[in-house]
Short mmCIF file of C-alpha atoms in Angstrom, two decimals:
data_model
loop_
_atom_site.label_atom_id
_atom_site.label_comp_id
_atom_site.label_asym_id
_atom_site.label_seq_id
_atom_site.Cartn_x
_atom_site.Cartn_y
_atom_site.Cartn_z
CA MET A 1 -19.77 29.56 -11.15
CA THR A 2 -15.98 28.48 -11.52
CA SER A 3 -13.69 26.52 -9.31
CA ALA A 4 -12.61 29.31 -7.26
CA THR A 5 -16.37 29.62 -6.05
CA PRO A 6 -16.91 28.65 -2.95
CA ALA A 7 -20.21 26.51 -3.40
CA PRO A 8 -23.31 28.17 -2.00
CA ALA A 9 -25.09 26.97 1.02
CA THR A 10 -27.42 24.42 0.51
CA SER A 11 -28.95 22.30 1.71
CA SER A 12 -26.01 19.50 0.72
CA THR A 13 -23.50 21.79 2.29
CA ARG A 14 -24.74 23.06 5.84
CA ARG A 15 -25.27 21.82 8.77
CA PRO A 16 -28.80 20.95 9.78
CA ALA A 17 -29.17 22.26 13.34
CA ARG A 18 -29.37 19.96 15.63
CA THR A 19 -27.75 15.84 14.28
CA LEU A 20 -27.30 12.93 15.90
CA ARG A 21 -24.60 11.46 17.55
CA ALA A 22 -22.87 8.80 14.93
CA GLY A 23 -21.68 6.43 17.42
CA PRO A 24 -24.92 5.48 18.82
CA LEU A 25 -26.41 5.72 15.38
CA ALA A 26 -24.18 3.39 13.65
CA ALA A 27 -25.31 0.95 16.33
CA ALA A 28 -29.41 1.46 15.41
CA LEU A 29 -28.08 1.03 11.69
CA THR A 30 -26.32 -2.45 12.66
CA ALA A 31 -29.52 -3.65 14.58
CA ALA A 32 -31.41 -2.66 11.93
CA LEU A 33 -29.01 -4.18 9.21
CA LEU A 34 -28.70 -7.49 11.42
CA LEU A 35 -33.27 -7.29 11.52
CA ALA A 36 -33.28 -6.55 7.67
CA LEU A 37 -31.02 -9.64 6.84
CA THR A 38 -32.89 -12.14 9.09
CA ALA A 39 -36.29 -10.83 6.71
CA ALA A 40 -35.00 -11.40 3.92
CA VAL A 41 -33.73 -13.96 4.64
CA SER A 42 -36.23 -15.62 6.94
CA LEU A 43 -39.21 -14.95 3.99
CA GLY A 44 -39.75 -15.73 0.91
CA SER A 45 -42.59 -18.41 -0.86
CA VAL A 46 -41.75 -20.64 2.06
CA ASP A 47 -41.61 -18.78 5.58
CA ILE A 48 -38.60 -19.51 7.66
CA PRO A 49 -38.73 -18.48 11.14
CA PRO A 50 -35.72 -16.51 12.40
CA GLY A 51 -34.11 -18.80 15.30
CA GLU A 52 -34.35 -21.61 12.33
CA VAL A 53 -32.60 -19.73 10.14
CA TRP A 54 -29.84 -18.61 12.62
CA ALA A 55 -29.13 -22.03 13.70
CA VAL A 56 -28.22 -23.23 9.85
CA ILE A 57 -26.37 -20.36 9.81
CA ALA A 58 -24.68 -20.82 12.71
CA ARG A 59 -24.52 -24.81 12.06
CA ARG A 60 -23.19 -24.02 8.88
CA LEU A 61 -20.51 -21.63 10.31
CA THR A 62 -18.68 -24.21 13.28
CA GLY A 63 -18.83 -26.89 10.48
CA ARG A 64 -21.09 -29.12 12.38
CA THR A 65 -23.47 -31.24 9.58
CA PRO A 66 -26.14 -29.49 8.07
CA GLU A 67 -30.00 -31.38 9.15
CA PRO A 68 -30.99 -32.63 6.39
CA GLY A 69 -34.12 -31.14 4.74
CA THR A 70 -34.78 -28.23 2.48
CA ARG A 71 -34.67 -25.53 4.19
CA ASP A 72 -30.96 -25.54 5.12
CA LEU A 73 -30.35 -25.58 0.81
CA ILE A 74 -33.21 -22.69 1.39
CA VAL A 75 -31.10 -20.74 3.75
CA TRP A 76 -28.01 -21.44 3.56
CA GLN A 77 -27.36 -21.70 -0.20
CA LEU A 78 -30.61 -19.52 -1.91
CA ARG A 79 -31.04 -16.59 0.92
CA PHE A 80 -28.15 -15.76 3.01
CA PRO A 81 -26.12 -15.66 0.15
CA ARG A 82 -28.23 -13.18 -1.86
CA ALA A 83 -29.04 -10.86 1.76
CA LEU A 84 -25.27 -10.15 1.67
CA LEU A 85 -24.59 -9.47 -1.21
CA ALA A 86 -27.41 -6.54 -1.05
CA ALA A 87 -26.26 -5.58 1.76
CA VAL A 88 -22.47 -5.58 0.28
CA VAL A 89 -24.10 -3.94 -3.20
CA GLY A 90 -26.24 -1.15 -0.97
CA ALA A 91 -23.18 0.01 1.45
CA GLY A 92 -21.50 0.36 -2.53
CA LEU A 93 -23.86 2.91 -3.88
CA GLY A 94 -23.97 5.13 -0.50
CA LEU A 95 -19.96 5.11 -0.73
CA VAL A 96 -19.57 6.19 -4.33
CA GLY A 97 -22.75 8.70 -4.13
CA THR A 98 -21.54 10.14 -0.82
CA ALA A 99 -17.85 10.87 -3.00
CA VAL A 100 -19.23 11.67 -6.02
CA GLN A 101 -21.59 14.59 -4.58
CA ALA A 102 -18.33 15.60 -2.40
CA ILE A 103 -15.97 15.90 -5.58
CA VAL A 104 -18.60 17.24 -8.33
CA ARG A 105 -20.52 19.35 -5.64
CA ASN A 106 -23.64 18.71 -6.14
CA PRO A 107 -26.86 16.91 -4.15
CA LEU A 108 -28.20 15.65 -7.30
CA ALA A 109 -25.16 13.54 -8.29
CA ASP A 110 -24.97 9.50 -8.26
CA PRO A 111 -23.40 7.04 -9.76
CA TYR A 112 -26.82 6.80 -11.69
CA LEU A 113 -27.47 10.08 -13.12
CA LEU A 114 -23.63 10.86 -14.00
CA GLY A 115 -23.58 7.97 -16.49
CA ILE A 116 -21.54 6.01 -14.47
CA SER A 117 -23.54 3.03 -14.07
CA SER A 118 -24.52 3.32 -17.87
CA GLY A 119 -21.14 3.13 -18.61
CA ALA A 120 -20.43 0.28 -16.68
CA SER A 121 -23.78 -1.69 -17.96
CA LEU A 122 -22.20 -0.96 -21.82
CA GLY A 123 -18.42 -2.32 -20.68
CA ALA A 124 -20.34 -5.01 -18.86
CA VAL A 125 -22.43 -6.70 -21.46
CA ALA A 126 -20.27 -6.06 -24.08
CA ALA A 127 -18.44 -7.80 -22.13
CA VAL A 128 -20.71 -11.35 -22.52
CA VAL A 129 -21.68 -10.32 -25.90
CA LEU A 130 -18.22 -10.32 -27.07
CA GLY A 131 -17.78 -13.45 -24.80
CA THR A 132 -20.53 -15.49 -25.90
CA THR A 133 -19.75 -14.45 -29.49
CA LEU A 134 -16.11 -16.64 -28.75
CA GLY A 135 -17.60 -19.26 -26.74
CA LEU A 136 -16.70 -17.93 -23.54
CA ASP A 137 -18.42 -17.82 -20.32
CA LEU A 138 -18.49 -14.50 -19.30
CA THR A 139 -21.93 -14.35 -17.59
CA PHE A 140 -22.65 -12.30 -14.90
CA GLY A 141 -21.21 -14.50 -11.41
CA SER A 142 -19.25 -16.76 -13.71
CA ALA A 143 -15.74 -17.86 -13.24
CA LEU A 144 -14.98 -15.80 -15.63
CA GLY A 145 -16.89 -12.82 -13.67
CA LEU A 146 -13.16 -10.97 -12.64
CA THR A 147 -13.86 -10.27 -16.77
CA VAL A 148 -17.15 -8.32 -17.24
CA SER A 149 -16.01 -6.59 -14.16
CA LEU A 150 -13.09 -5.32 -15.33
CA ALA A 151 -14.72 -4.27 -18.62
CA ALA A 152 -17.44 -2.55 -16.20
CA PHE A 153 -15.27 -1.35 -14.55
CA THR A 154 -13.85 0.64 -17.70
CA GLY A 155 -16.69 1.54 -18.79
CA ALA A 156 -17.08 3.61 -15.36
CA LEU A 157 -13.66 5.39 -15.63
CA ALA A 158 -14.79 6.21 -18.80
CA ALA A 159 -18.01 7.74 -19.00
CA PHE A 160 -17.11 9.42 -15.87
CA ALA A 161 -14.21 11.21 -17.33
CA LEU A 162 -16.78 12.04 -20.62
CA VAL A 163 -19.59 13.85 -18.39
CA TRP A 164 -16.27 15.60 -16.34
CA LEU A 165 -14.56 16.81 -19.67
CA ILE A 166 -18.28 17.72 -21.09
CA ALA A 167 -19.11 20.00 -17.39
CA ARG A 168 -15.62 21.40 -17.36
CA ARG A 169 -15.68 22.73 -21.04
CA GLY A 170 -14.71 26.66 -20.65
CA GLY A 171 -12.40 26.09 -17.85
CA GLY A 172 -15.31 26.51 -15.25
CA PHE A 173 -17.67 24.13 -13.25
CA ALA A 174 -21.49 24.06 -13.72
CA PRO A 175 -22.80 21.54 -11.38
CA LEU A 176 -26.20 21.62 -13.78
CA ARG A 177 -23.98 20.98 -16.73
CA LEU A 178 -22.90 18.07 -15.34
CA VAL A 179 -26.10 16.68 -14.31
CA LEU A 180 -27.34 17.45 -17.55
CA ALA A 181 -24.07 15.80 -19.37
CA GLY A 182 -24.96 12.65 -17.26
CA ILE A 183 -28.02 12.37 -18.13
CA GLY A 184 -27.07 12.90 -22.28
CA ILE A 185 -24.27 10.50 -21.45
CA ALA A 186 -26.06 8.07 -19.26
CA GLN A 187 -28.92 8.49 -22.47
CA PHE A 188 -26.37 7.50 -25.29
CA LEU A 189 -24.72 4.13 -23.84
CA GLY A 190 -28.32 3.39 -22.25
CA GLY A 191 -28.68 3.11 -26.44
CA LEU A 192 -25.81 1.14 -27.58
CA THR A 193 -26.26 -1.34 -24.78
CA SER A 194 -29.84 -2.01 -26.29
CA TYR A 195 -28.12 -2.81 -29.35
CA LEU A 196 -25.43 -5.02 -27.79
CA VAL A 197 -28.39 -7.11 -26.01
CA LEU A 198 -30.92 -7.53 -29.51
CA GLN A 199 -27.70 -8.85 -31.08
CA THR A 200 -27.39 -11.67 -28.79
CA ARG A 201 -28.67 -14.79 -30.19
CA ASP A 202 -29.34 -16.63 -27.51
CA GLU A 203 -33.83 -14.96 -26.29
CA GLN A 204 -32.89 -16.98 -22.39
CA GLN A 205 -29.65 -14.26 -22.28
CA THR A 206 -31.70 -12.01 -23.69
CA ARG A 207 -34.10 -12.35 -21.28
CA GLY A 208 -31.19 -12.51 -18.78
CA VAL A 209 -29.29 -9.39 -19.81
CA LEU A 210 -32.60 -7.79 -19.54
CA PHE A 211 -33.88 -7.88 -16.14
CA TRP A 212 -30.18 -7.72 -14.88
CA LEU A 213 -29.90 -4.72 -16.18
CA MET A 214 -33.13 -3.44 -14.39
CA GLY A 215 -31.02 -4.80 -11.36
CA SER A 216 -31.66 -7.68 -10.00
CA LEU A 217 -29.60 -10.49 -7.19
CA GLY A 218 -31.31 -13.82 -8.37
CA GLY A 219 -27.76 -15.47 -9.32
CA ALA A 220 -26.44 -14.34 -5.98
CA VAL A 221 -24.00 -17.53 -5.16
CA TRP A 222 -21.26 -17.10 -2.37
CA ALA A 223 -18.66 -17.28 -5.27
CA GLN A 224 -19.77 -13.78 -5.70
CA LEU A 225 -19.52 -12.65 -2.41
CA ALA A 226 -15.76 -12.36 -2.27
CA LEU A 227 -14.43 -9.30 -5.35
CA PRO A 228 -17.59 -6.88 -3.99
CA ALA A 229 -16.72 -7.43 0.07
CA ALA A 230 -12.89 -6.85 -0.38
CA ALA A 231 -14.03 -3.38 -3.47
CA VAL A 232 -16.08 -1.88 -0.74
CA ALA A 233 -13.71 -1.88 2.21
CA LEU A 234 -10.48 -1.65 0.59
CA ALA A 235 -12.46 1.51 -0.93
CA LEU A 236 -14.15 2.56 2.25
CA ALA A 237 -10.45 2.59 3.95
CA LEU A 238 -9.25 4.98 0.52
CA LEU A 239 -12.71 6.87 0.55
CA GLN A 240 -11.76 7.27 3.96
CA ALA A 241 -8.53 8.54 4.53
CA ARG A 242 -9.33 12.00 2.02
CA ALA A 243 -12.72 12.71 4.76
CA ARG A 244 -10.31 15.71 5.28
CA GLY A 245 -9.97 15.99 1.47
CA LEU A 246 -13.95 16.07 0.75
CA ASN A 247 -14.78 18.44 3.60
CA ALA A 248 -12.57 21.28 1.90
CA LEU A 249 -13.60 20.38 -1.37
CA LEU A 250 -17.31 21.54 -0.14
CA MET A 251 -15.97 24.96 0.49
CA GLY A 252 -15.01 25.31 -3.35
CA ASP A 253 -11.51 24.25 -4.93
CA GLU A 254 -9.54 27.65 -3.60
CA THR A 255 -10.31 27.62 0.22
CA ALA A 256 -9.01 23.27 -0.53
CA ALA A 257 -5.76 24.23 -2.06
CA GLY A 258 -5.53 26.65 0.91
CA LEU A 259 -5.93 24.09 3.00
CA GLY A 260 -3.42 22.10 1.49
CA ILE A 261 -5.46 19.85 -0.57
CA ASP A 262 -3.69 18.82 -4.15
CA VAL A 263 -7.52 19.90 -5.74
CA THR A 264 -7.06 17.79 -8.73
CA ARG A 265 -4.84 14.69 -7.67
CA LEU A 266 -7.84 14.19 -5.29
CA ARG A 267 -10.90 14.45 -8.21
CA ARG A 268 -8.36 12.05 -10.55
CA GLU A 269 -8.01 9.41 -7.17
CA VAL A 270 -11.88 9.90 -6.20
CA PHE A 271 -12.09 9.16 -9.43
CA VAL A 272 -10.12 5.79 -9.72
CA VAL A 273 -12.17 3.99 -7.11
CA THR A 274 -15.60 5.03 -7.24
CA SER A 275 -15.30 4.14 -10.71
CA LEU A 276 -13.48 0.76 -9.86
CA LEU A 277 -16.50 -0.37 -6.67
CA THR A 278 -19.39 0.82 -9.73
CA GLY A 279 -17.44 -1.26 -11.78
CA VAL A 280 -17.53 -4.13 -9.49
CA LEU A 281 -20.80 -3.17 -8.03
CA VAL A 282 -22.61 -3.38 -11.59
CA ALA A 283 -21.23 -6.37 -12.53
CA VAL A 284 -22.59 -8.32 -9.68
CA SER A 285 -26.30 -6.51 -9.50
CA GLY A 286 -26.82 -4.42 -12.23
CA ALA A 287 -27.36 -0.94 -12.54
CA ILE A 288 -29.68 0.26 -9.73
CA GLY A 289 -30.50 3.52 -9.92
CA PHE A 290 -31.61 6.60 -7.13
CA VAL A 291 -29.16 4.47 -4.23
CA GLY A 292 -26.64 6.64 -4.38
CA LEU A 293 -28.98 10.43 -4.81
CA MET A 294 -31.21 9.01 -1.48
CA VAL A 295 -28.79 7.62 0.78
CA PRO A 296 -25.95 10.40 1.37
CA HIS A 297 -28.40 12.79 1.69
CA VAL A 298 -30.53 10.99 4.72
CA CYS A 299 -26.89 10.52 6.40
CA ARG A 300 -26.11 14.26 5.66
CA LEU A 301 -29.32 15.32 7.26
CA LEU A 302 -28.81 13.54 10.59
CA VAL A 303 -24.94 13.91 10.82
CA GLY A 304 -23.57 17.27 8.78
CA GLY A 305 -21.59 16.98 6.55
CA ASP A 306 -18.20 16.04 7.81
CA HIS A 307 -17.79 12.61 6.13
CA ARG A 308 -15.13 10.91 8.70
CA ARG A 309 -18.71 10.18 9.69
CA LEU A 310 -20.69 11.15 6.71
CA LEU A 311 -18.50 7.99 5.03
CA PRO A 312 -19.15 4.07 6.86
CA LEU A 313 -22.74 5.89 7.99
CA SER A 314 -23.92 5.74 4.15
CA ALA A 315 -22.25 2.51 3.74
CA LEU A 316 -24.90 1.23 6.40
CA THR A 317 -27.97 3.51 5.38
CA GLY A 318 -27.09 2.10 2.27
CA ALA A 319 -26.74 -1.63 3.78
CA VAL A 320 -29.86 -1.61 5.36
CA LEU A 321 -32.06 -0.14 1.76
CA LEU A 322 -30.73 -2.10 -0.85
CA VAL A 323 -31.55 -4.85 1.41
CA VAL A 324 -35.02 -4.45 2.28
CA VAL A 325 -35.63 -3.35 -1.11
CA ASP A 326 -33.98 -6.51 -2.21
CA THR A 327 -37.11 -8.96 -0.24
CA ALA A 328 -39.93 -5.76 -1.20
CA ALA A 329 -38.77 -7.13 -5.41
CA ARG A 330 -38.77 -10.38 -4.52
CA THR A 331 -41.37 -11.05 -1.97
CA ALA A 332 -44.19 -8.74 -3.34
CA LEU A 333 -45.79 -9.78 -6.25
CA ASP A 334 -46.72 -14.07 -5.21
CA GLY A 335 -44.87 -15.74 -7.64
CA GLN A 336 -42.59 -13.11 -9.93
CA GLU A 337 -39.51 -11.36 -8.84
CA LEU A 338 -39.49 -7.27 -9.57
CA PRO A 339 -36.59 -5.78 -10.31
CA ILE A 340 -34.82 -3.66 -7.68
CA GLY A 341 -34.10 -0.67 -10.04
CA VAL A 342 -37.88 -0.18 -10.33
CA VAL A 343 -38.84 -0.48 -7.26
CA THR A 344 -35.73 2.45 -5.90
CA ALA A 345 -37.10 4.51 -8.68
CA VAL A 346 -40.65 4.54 -6.99
CA LEU A 347 -37.94 5.50 -3.77
CA GLY A 348 -35.57 7.71 -6.20
CA ALA A 349 -38.12 9.90 -8.50
CA PRO A 350 -39.24 11.13 -5.38
CA THR A 351 -36.41 12.48 -3.99
CA LEU A 352 -34.55 13.72 -6.90
CA LEU A 353 -37.63 16.42 -7.54
CA TYR A 354 -37.39 17.59 -3.63
CA LEU A 355 -33.36 17.82 -4.09
CA LEU A 356 -34.83 19.56 -7.88
CA ASP A 357 -37.03 21.80 -5.97
CA ARG A 358 -34.83 22.99 -2.73
CA ARG A 359 -32.24 23.98 -5.19
CA LEU A 360 -34.26 25.94 -7.81
CA GLU A 361 -36.69 27.59 -4.67
CA PRO A 362 -35.79 31.42 -4.88
CA LYS A 363 -32.87 32.51 -1.79
#
């Protein structure tokens, strides 16, 4: 398939026979997010009634003196910031997956499969290892965590650019080549990341980095929320402003250009936005796979392929999904926390196989 050939009508470009109205669906997802946040803060080694959870949050938000005891500490300092960070990261992954699938016209694309998350992970781990060598505290979520985010962004952008160049060899554009290139680059970068981890002399830091690489929000604190929340809000605004162009890309580069879209510029801008957002998210949560694959596909089935509706609904759906997944990862095993990536892989692998089956079935 060349860049001038319109994409075939696949499950990612066909409009479902019946779609839900975006407004009621957004309201339902917002209510589901509030319920998921309540459950995330309530459940744990010490269960706290939902009414008490929101009483603690209300006291804190209105500046009243918190009641003495451990429950206030558990709600406000431990569980609530973690639940909010899960929502922010999930929203960001949903946005990235939706945007990436549009610019490459492939429903199998997501930041994990295309190597973007692996590049961000390599950049973040390299910054941490180098910082340790220089005697700096460049741990995830530290005061110098912005440096880790910048390193992750650089790694994400470089990985995405490399995958894209390989997929565009010969002047054409092959979606299958893109996915295979992403998987290959991801494995290569993962090997480099593992090598860097083995160079750390601190065993505790090594275990922490390895757990983080599989996806973890265990170290969430209030100070970590500002940067990813701002990045997600900015990315949503920028991508929403380009929703018309993303819609046009689904019909092929030539058709998009005929509609007045500067295809090269649009892809370049979306590359930078998605790489920046992926870098910020990976810096605070590690590489969480398959969320960016599942969420856009589910939302597309519900509301169709119009990115004016798809982008905000993907953000909401991603937020709900990751809050639920993080709660399950934290509470599934008594006294032990699962990496988030383990749970998302269990959910995402069947989704990937389903999409592959749909794309490879005889037309």
